[in-house]
PDB file of C-alpha atoms in Angstrom:
ATOM      1  CA  UNK A  19     -35.609  80.363 -98.910  1.00 76.00           C
ATOM      2  CA  UNK A  20     -37.810  82.176-100.827  1.00 78.00           C
ATOM      3  CA  UNK A  21     -40.237  82.449 -97.925  1.00 79.00           C
ATOM      4  CA  UNK A  22     -36.877  83.904 -96.150  1.00 77.00           C
ATOM      5  CA  UNK A  23     -36.617  86.406 -99.400  1.00 82.00           C
ATOM      6  CA  UNK A  24     -33.312  84.434-100.251  1.00 83.00           C
ATOM      7  CA  UNK A  25     -32.897  85.411-104.134  1.00 84.00           C
ATOM      8  CA  UNK A  26     -29.910  84.968-106.290  1.00 89.00           C
ATOM      9  CA  UNK A  27     -29.897  86.927-109.788  1.00 90.00           C
ATOM     10  CA  UNK A  28     -29.197  85.410-113.002  1.00 91.00           C
ATOM     11  CA  UNK A  29     -26.090  87.628-113.312  1.00 94.00           C
ATOM     12  CA  UNK A  30     -24.835  86.183-110.102  1.00 93.00           C
ATOM     13  CA  UNK A  31     -25.098  82.742-111.680  1.00 93.00           C
ATOM     14  CA  UNK A  32     -23.684  83.610-115.115  1.00 92.00           C
ATOM     15  CA  UNK A  33     -20.451  85.322-113.078  1.00 94.00           C
ATOM     16  CA  UNK A  34     -19.848  81.749-111.404  1.00 92.00           C
ATOM     17  CA  UNK A  35     -20.171  80.205-114.623  1.00 93.00           C
ATOM     18  CA  UNK A  36     -17.549  82.178-115.908  1.00 93.00           C
ATOM     19  CA  UNK A  37     -15.321  81.675-113.487  1.00 93.00           C
ATOM     20  CA  UNK A  38     -15.953  78.069-114.179  1.00 92.00           C
ATOM     21  CA  UNK A  39     -15.033  78.484-117.780  1.00 92.00           C
ATOM     22  CA  UNK A  40     -11.914  80.291-117.372  1.00 93.00           C
ATOM     23  CA  UNK A  41     -10.412  78.035-114.586  1.00 92.00           C
ATOM     24  CA  UNK A  42     -11.252  74.914-117.134  1.00 90.00           C
ATOM     25  CA  UNK A  43      -9.596  76.355-119.800  1.00 92.00           C
ATOM     26  CA  UNK A  44     -12.352  78.096-121.695  1.00 92.00           C
ATOM     27  CA  UNK A  45     -15.508  77.432-123.355  1.00 91.00           C
ATOM     28  CA  UNK A  46     -14.437  74.068-125.351  1.00 91.00           C
ATOM     29  CA  UNK A  47     -12.899  72.322-122.150  1.00 92.00           C
ATOM     30  CA  UNK A  48     -15.857  73.297-120.152  1.00 92.00           C
ATOM     31  CA  UNK A  49     -18.019  71.745-122.622  1.00 92.00           C
ATOM     32  CA  UNK A  50     -15.825  69.005-122.458  1.00 92.00           C
ATOM     33  CA  UNK A  51     -15.876  68.536-118.602  1.00 91.00           C
ATOM     34  CA  UNK A  52     -19.564  69.041-118.292  1.00 93.00           C
ATOM     35  CA  UNK A  53     -19.946  65.870-120.785  1.00 92.00           C
ATOM     36  CA  UNK A  54     -17.758  64.135-118.746  1.00 92.00           C
ATOM     37  CA  UNK A  55     -20.045  64.830-115.609  1.00 91.00           C
ATOM     38  CA  UNK A  56     -23.035  63.714-118.092  1.00 93.00           C
ATOM     39  CA  UNK A  57     -24.887  67.661-117.645  1.00 93.00           C
ATOM     40  CA  UNK A  58     -25.670  70.260-119.923  1.00 93.00           C
ATOM     41  CA  UNK A  59     -24.747  73.877-119.687  1.00 93.00           C
ATOM     42  CA  UNK A  60     -28.224  74.614-118.849  1.00 93.00           C
ATOM     43  CA  UNK A  61     -28.361  71.884-116.033  1.00 94.00           C
ATOM     44  CA  UNK A  62     -24.721  73.015-114.426  1.00 94.00           C
ATOM     45  CA  UNK A  63     -26.251  76.182-114.266  1.00 94.00           C
ATOM     46  CA  UNK A  64     -29.171  75.220-112.225  1.00 93.00           C
ATOM     47  CA  UNK A  65     -27.084  73.340-109.661  1.00 93.00           C
ATOM     48  CA  UNK A  66     -25.129  76.532-109.271  1.00 93.00           C
ATOM     49  CA  UNK A  67     -27.858  78.704-108.913  1.00 92.00           C
ATOM     50  CA  UNK A  68     -29.263  76.317-105.802  1.00 91.00           C
ATOM     51  CA  UNK A  69     -25.718  75.806-104.243  1.00 92.00           C
ATOM     52  CA  UNK A  70     -25.264  79.785-104.260  1.00 92.00           C
ATOM     53  CA  UNK A  71     -29.054  79.994-102.459  1.00 90.00           C
ATOM     54  CA  UNK A  72     -28.010  77.181 -99.963  1.00 88.00           C
ATOM     55  CA  UNK A  73     -24.879  79.518 -99.125  1.00 89.00           C
ATOM     56  CA  UNK A  74     -26.929  82.126 -98.681  1.00 90.00           C
ATOM     57  CA  UNK A  75     -29.746  80.546 -96.707  1.00 88.00           C
ATOM     58  CA  UNK A  76     -27.233  78.593 -94.338  1.00 87.00           C
ATOM     59  CA  UNK A  77     -25.083  82.550 -93.792  1.00 88.00           C
ATOM     60  CA  UNK A  78     -28.239  83.907 -92.946  1.00 88.00           C
ATOM     61  CA  UNK A  79     -29.363  81.104 -90.300  1.00 87.00           C
ATOM     62  CA  UNK A  80     -25.884  81.045 -88.927  1.00 89.00           C
ATOM     63  CA  UNK A  81     -25.470  84.848 -88.323  1.00 89.00           C
ATOM     64  CA  UNK A  82     -28.842  84.434 -86.092  1.00 89.00           C
ATOM     65  CA  UNK A  83     -26.309  83.226 -83.606  1.00 91.00           C
ATOM     66  CA  UNK A  84     -25.727  85.742 -81.322  1.00 94.00           C
ATOM     67  CA  UNK A  85     -21.750  86.691 -80.783  1.00 95.00           C
ATOM     68  CA  UNK A  86     -22.507  87.677 -77.138  1.00 97.00           C
ATOM     69  CA  UNK A  87     -24.259  85.304 -74.528  1.00 96.00           C
ATOM     70  CA  UNK A  88     -23.996  84.661 -70.975  1.00 97.00           C
ATOM     71  CA  UNK A  89     -21.117  82.221 -70.141  1.00 98.00           C
ATOM     72  CA  UNK A  90     -20.305  80.422 -67.085  1.00 98.00           C
ATOM     73  CA  UNK A  91     -16.706  79.267 -66.190  1.00 98.00           C
ATOM     74  CA  UNK A  92     -17.368  75.651 -64.538  1.00 98.00           C
ATOM     75  CA  UNK A  93     -14.663  72.685 -63.443  1.00 97.00           C
ATOM     76  CA  UNK A  94     -16.070  69.544 -62.443  1.00 97.00           C
ATOM     77  CA  UNK A  95     -15.391  65.977 -60.866  1.00 98.00           C
ATOM     78  CA  UNK A  96     -16.309  62.987 -62.904  1.00 97.00           C
ATOM     79  CA  UNK A  97     -15.954  59.385 -61.487  1.00 97.00           C
ATOM     80  CA  UNK A  98     -17.351  56.221 -62.138  1.00 96.00           C
ATOM     81  CA  UNK A  99     -19.931  54.908 -59.317  1.00 97.00           C
ATOM     82  CA  UNK A 100     -22.370  57.119 -57.619  1.00 97.00           C
ATOM     83  CA  UNK A 101     -20.994  55.808 -54.051  1.00 97.00           C
ATOM     84  CA  UNK A 102     -17.442  57.393 -55.068  1.00 97.00           C
ATOM     85  CA  UNK A 103     -19.266  60.728 -56.511  1.00 97.00           C
ATOM     86  CA  UNK A 104     -20.997  60.891 -52.925  1.00 97.00           C
ATOM     87  CA  UNK A 105     -18.051  60.147 -50.824  1.00 97.00           C
ATOM     88  CA  UNK A 106     -16.228  63.295 -52.760  1.00 97.00           C
ATOM     89  CA  UNK A 107     -19.415  64.841 -52.204  1.00 98.00           C
ATOM     90  CA  UNK A 108     -18.749  64.436 -48.392  1.00 97.00           C
ATOM     91  CA  UNK A 109     -15.555  65.621 -48.177  1.00 97.00           C
ATOM     92  CA  UNK A 110     -16.916  68.911 -50.193  1.00 97.00           C
ATOM     93  CA  UNK A 111     -19.414  69.251 -47.537  1.00 96.00           C
ATOM     94  CA  UNK A 112     -16.434  68.842 -44.701  1.00 96.00           C
ATOM     95  CA  UNK A 113     -14.510  71.732 -46.492  1.00 96.00           C
ATOM     96  CA  UNK A 114     -12.039  69.888 -49.111  1.00 97.00           C
ATOM     97  CA  UNK A 115     -10.682  71.611 -51.968  1.00 96.00           C
ATOM     98  CA  UNK A 116     -12.794  71.077 -54.831  1.00 97.00           C
ATOM     99  CA  UNK A 117      -9.758  71.822 -57.218  1.00 96.00           C
ATOM    100  CA  UNK A 118      -7.526  69.196 -55.337  1.00 96.00           C
ATOM    101  CA  UNK A 119     -10.166  66.534 -55.424  1.00 97.00           C
ATOM    102  CA  UNK A 120     -10.875  66.609 -58.995  1.00 97.00           C
ATOM    103  CA  UNK A 121      -6.559  66.120 -59.801  1.00 96.00           C
ATOM    104  CA  UNK A 122      -6.689  63.237 -57.606  1.00 96.00           C
ATOM    105  CA  UNK A 123      -9.583  61.741 -58.106  1.00 97.00           C
ATOM    106  CA  UNK A 124     -11.541  62.837 -61.233  1.00 97.00           C
ATOM    107  CA  UNK A 125     -11.512  60.062 -64.246  1.00 96.00           C
ATOM    108  CA  UNK A 126     -12.085  63.176 -67.014  1.00 96.00           C
ATOM    109  CA  UNK A 127      -8.404  62.875 -68.952  1.00 94.00           C
ATOM    110  CA  UNK A 128      -8.972  66.326 -70.737  1.00 94.00           C
ATOM    111  CA  UNK A 129      -9.393  68.350 -67.427  1.00 96.00           C
ATOM    112  CA  UNK A 130      -8.055  66.149 -64.409  1.00 95.00           C
ATOM    113  CA  UNK A 131      -4.863  67.740 -64.841  1.00 95.00           C
ATOM    114  CA  UNK A 132      -6.152  71.309 -64.793  1.00 96.00           C
ATOM    115  CA  UNK A 133      -8.098  70.690 -61.554  1.00 96.00           C
ATOM    116  CA  UNK A 134     -11.637  69.816 -63.678  1.00 96.00           C
ATOM    117  CA  UNK A 135     -11.471  73.018 -65.341  1.00 97.00           C
ATOM    118  CA  UNK A 136     -14.114  73.115 -68.082  1.00 96.00           C
ATOM    119  CA  UNK A 137     -13.019  77.045 -69.090  1.00 96.00           C
ATOM    120  CA  UNK A 138     -15.599  79.447 -70.002  1.00 97.00           C
ATOM    121  CA  UNK A 139     -18.587  78.325 -71.892  1.00 97.00           C
ATOM    122  CA  UNK A 140     -22.251  79.853 -73.058  1.00 97.00           C
ATOM    123  CA  UNK A 141     -25.170  77.201 -73.503  1.00 95.00           C
ATOM    124  CA  UNK A 142     -24.918  74.737 -76.457  1.00 92.00           C
ATOM    125  CA  UNK A 143     -21.590  73.699 -75.723  1.00 93.00           C
ATOM    126  CA  UNK A 144     -20.714  70.984 -73.702  1.00 93.00           C
ATOM    127  CA  UNK A 145     -21.381  67.557 -74.698  1.00 90.00           C
ATOM    128  CA  UNK A 146     -23.432  66.315 -71.673  1.00 93.00           C
ATOM    129  CA  UNK A 147     -26.145  68.546 -71.001  1.00 93.00           C
ATOM    130  CA  UNK A 148     -27.174  67.762 -67.931  1.00 95.00           C
ATOM    131  CA  UNK A 149     -23.493  68.972 -66.646  1.00 96.00           C
ATOM    132  CA  UNK A 150     -24.071  72.392 -68.453  1.00 96.00           C
ATOM    133  CA  UNK A 151     -27.832  72.820 -67.206  1.00 96.00           C
ATOM    134  CA  UNK A 152     -26.711  72.174 -63.729  1.00 97.00           C
ATOM    135  CA  UNK A 153     -23.456  74.602 -64.281  1.00 97.00           C
ATOM    136  CA  UNK A 154     -25.913  77.568 -65.455  1.00 97.00           C
ATOM    137  CA  UNK A 155     -27.847  76.861 -62.004  1.00 97.00           C
ATOM    138  CA  UNK A 156     -25.475  77.519 -59.819  1.00 97.00           C
ATOM    139  CA  UNK A 157     -23.507  81.031 -58.312  1.00 96.00           C
ATOM    140  CA  UNK A 158     -19.895  81.331 -58.045  1.00 97.00           C
ATOM    141  CA  UNK A 159     -18.408  79.239 -55.686  1.00 95.00           C
ATOM    142  CA  UNK A 160     -21.123  77.041 -55.359  1.00 96.00           C
ATOM    143  CA  UNK A 161     -20.979  73.248 -56.523  1.00 97.00           C
ATOM    144  CA  UNK A 162     -23.938  70.942 -57.363  1.00 97.00           C
ATOM    145  CA  UNK A 163     -24.812  67.573 -55.734  1.00 97.00           C
ATOM    146  CA  UNK A 164     -24.361  64.693 -57.669  1.00 97.00           C
ATOM    147  CA  UNK A 165     -24.995  64.660 -61.559  1.00 97.00           C
ATOM    148  CA  UNK A 166     -25.271  61.532 -63.418  1.00 97.00           C
ATOM    149  CA  UNK A 167     -25.066  61.146 -67.013  1.00 96.00           C
ATOM    150  CA  UNK A 168     -23.708  58.780 -69.979  1.00 94.00           C
ATOM    151  CA  UNK A 169     -20.201  58.987 -68.789  1.00 95.00           C
ATOM    152  CA  UNK A 170     -20.600  58.588 -65.063  1.00 96.00           C
ATOM    153  CA  UNK A 171     -21.068  60.763 -62.172  1.00 98.00           C
ATOM    154  CA  UNK A 172     -20.260  64.700 -61.977  1.00 98.00           C
ATOM    155  CA  UNK A 173     -19.901  67.393 -59.061  1.00 98.00           C
ATOM    156  CA  UNK A 174     -20.115  70.739 -61.047  1.00 98.00           C
ATOM    157  CA  UNK A 175     -18.806  73.973 -59.527  1.00 98.00           C
ATOM    158  CA  UNK A 176     -18.928  77.657 -60.731  1.00 97.00           C
ATOM    159  CA  UNK A 177     -15.686  79.490 -60.540  1.00 97.00           C
ATOM    160  CA  UNK A 178     -17.377  82.791 -62.213  1.00 97.00           C
ATOM    161  CA  UNK A 179     -20.206  83.850 -63.924  1.00 97.00           C
ATOM    162  CA  UNK A 180     -20.761  86.633 -67.096  1.00 97.00           C
ATOM    163  CA  UNK A 181     -23.991  87.701 -68.221  1.00 97.00           C
ATOM    164  CA  UNK A 182     -22.309  88.903 -71.595  1.00 97.00           C
ATOM    165  CA  UNK A 183     -19.402  87.507 -72.799  1.00 97.00           C
ATOM    166  CA  UNK A 184     -18.123  87.721 -76.471  1.00 97.00           C
ATOM    167  CA  UNK A 185     -18.513  83.476 -77.904  1.00 96.00           C
ATOM    168  CA  UNK A 186     -15.256  82.549 -78.747  1.00 95.00           C
ATOM    169  CA  UNK A 187     -14.908  81.878 -82.503  1.00 95.00           C
ATOM    170  CA  UNK A 188     -14.464  78.209 -81.873  1.00 94.00           C
ATOM    171  CA  UNK A 189     -17.883  77.847 -80.013  1.00 95.00           C
ATOM    172  CA  UNK A 190     -19.061  80.355 -82.267  1.00 94.00           C
ATOM    173  CA  UNK A 191     -18.494  78.224 -85.186  1.00 93.00           C
ATOM    174  CA  UNK A 192     -20.141  75.423 -83.309  1.00 93.00           C
ATOM    175  CA  UNK A 193     -23.428  76.774 -82.184  1.00 94.00           C
ATOM    176  CA  UNK A 194     -23.671  78.212 -85.798  1.00 92.00           C
ATOM    177  CA  UNK A 195     -23.478  74.341 -87.075  1.00 90.00           C
ATOM    178  CA  UNK A 196     -26.203  73.154 -84.625  1.00 89.00           C
ATOM    179  CA  UNK A 197     -28.128  75.431 -85.252  1.00 89.00           C
ATOM    180  CA  UNK A 198     -28.177  74.848 -88.911  1.00 88.00           C
ATOM    181  CA  UNK A 199     -28.492  71.340 -88.604  1.00 87.00           C
ATOM    182  CA  UNK A 200     -31.535  71.852 -85.997  1.00 85.00           C
ATOM    183  CA  UNK A 201     -33.145  74.024 -88.832  1.00 83.00           C
ATOM    184  CA  UNK A 202     -32.803  71.500 -91.634  1.00 81.00           C
ATOM    185  CA  UNK A 203     -33.789  68.759 -89.303  1.00 85.00           C
ATOM    186  CA  UNK A 204     -37.241  70.934 -88.573  1.00 82.00           C
ATOM    187  CA  UNK A 205     -37.842  71.415 -92.147  1.00 79.00           C
ATOM    188  CA  UNK A 206     -37.179  67.599 -92.488  1.00 80.00           C
ATOM    189  CA  UNK A 207     -39.730  66.523 -90.089  1.00 83.00           C
ATOM    190  CA  UNK A 208     -42.663  69.044 -91.444  1.00 80.00           C
ATOM    191  CA  UNK A 209     -41.718  67.857 -95.242  1.00 75.00           C
ATOM    192  CA  UNK A 210     -43.596  65.417 -97.069  1.00 79.00           C
ATOM    193  CA  UNK A 211     -41.218  63.120 -98.365  1.00 76.00           C
ATOM    194  CA  UNK A 212     -41.769  60.588-101.277  1.00 78.00           C
ATOM    195  CA  UNK A 213     -39.352  58.216-102.430  1.00 77.00           C
ATOM    196  CA  UNK A 214     -39.760  56.717-105.740  1.00 78.00           C
ATOM    197  CA  UNK A 215     -37.858  53.612-106.468  1.00 78.00           C
ATOM    198  CA  UNK A 216     -37.515  52.135-109.707  1.00 73.00           C
ATOM    199  CA  UNK A 217     -38.216  48.412-109.819  1.00 69.00           C
ATOM    200  CA  UNK A 218     -38.152  47.922-113.346  1.00 68.00           C
ATOM    201  CA  UNK A 219     -35.827  44.734-113.698  1.00 66.00           C
TER     202      UNK A 219
END
């Protein structure tokens, strides 16, 4: 946070503490609450300061996620075996309708009734990265070869593409959480973490 120029003034922390005092029924009641928590006023003041810095830094990381991004509108067929996927792929090669095959054969309960429709999504949303990668490599109307994953075997078709579409609130929230998690994991990887264990009997 310091490197990024994120700072919290004493006045901001004092304002938060004043609100807590008021919410807890005054100074005396708040001091009693602090005693229950095993904290002094100064210790809790410092905890609130750190909390405000964390909030500001987290918001800065979240705000780095663009609200407009390339999207694809895709659908897929998911089956259990490669043999079945290859058979369905052969049917597509012979002119079969992708949506009809998805509705009849797909084992994905979340999309089968919608003819395999995955909706619009930007990069970083799908839980199967290999399917997402293939989707972004296709042009509208194209379908993929068989794509293996931990869930089974997929065939992906792109319906539409949009180079600059607004990210939906749900997807934006998911992407922001992912970026924040990756940032924290990156810090942890670079950090020199030492754990001191009390071995006193």
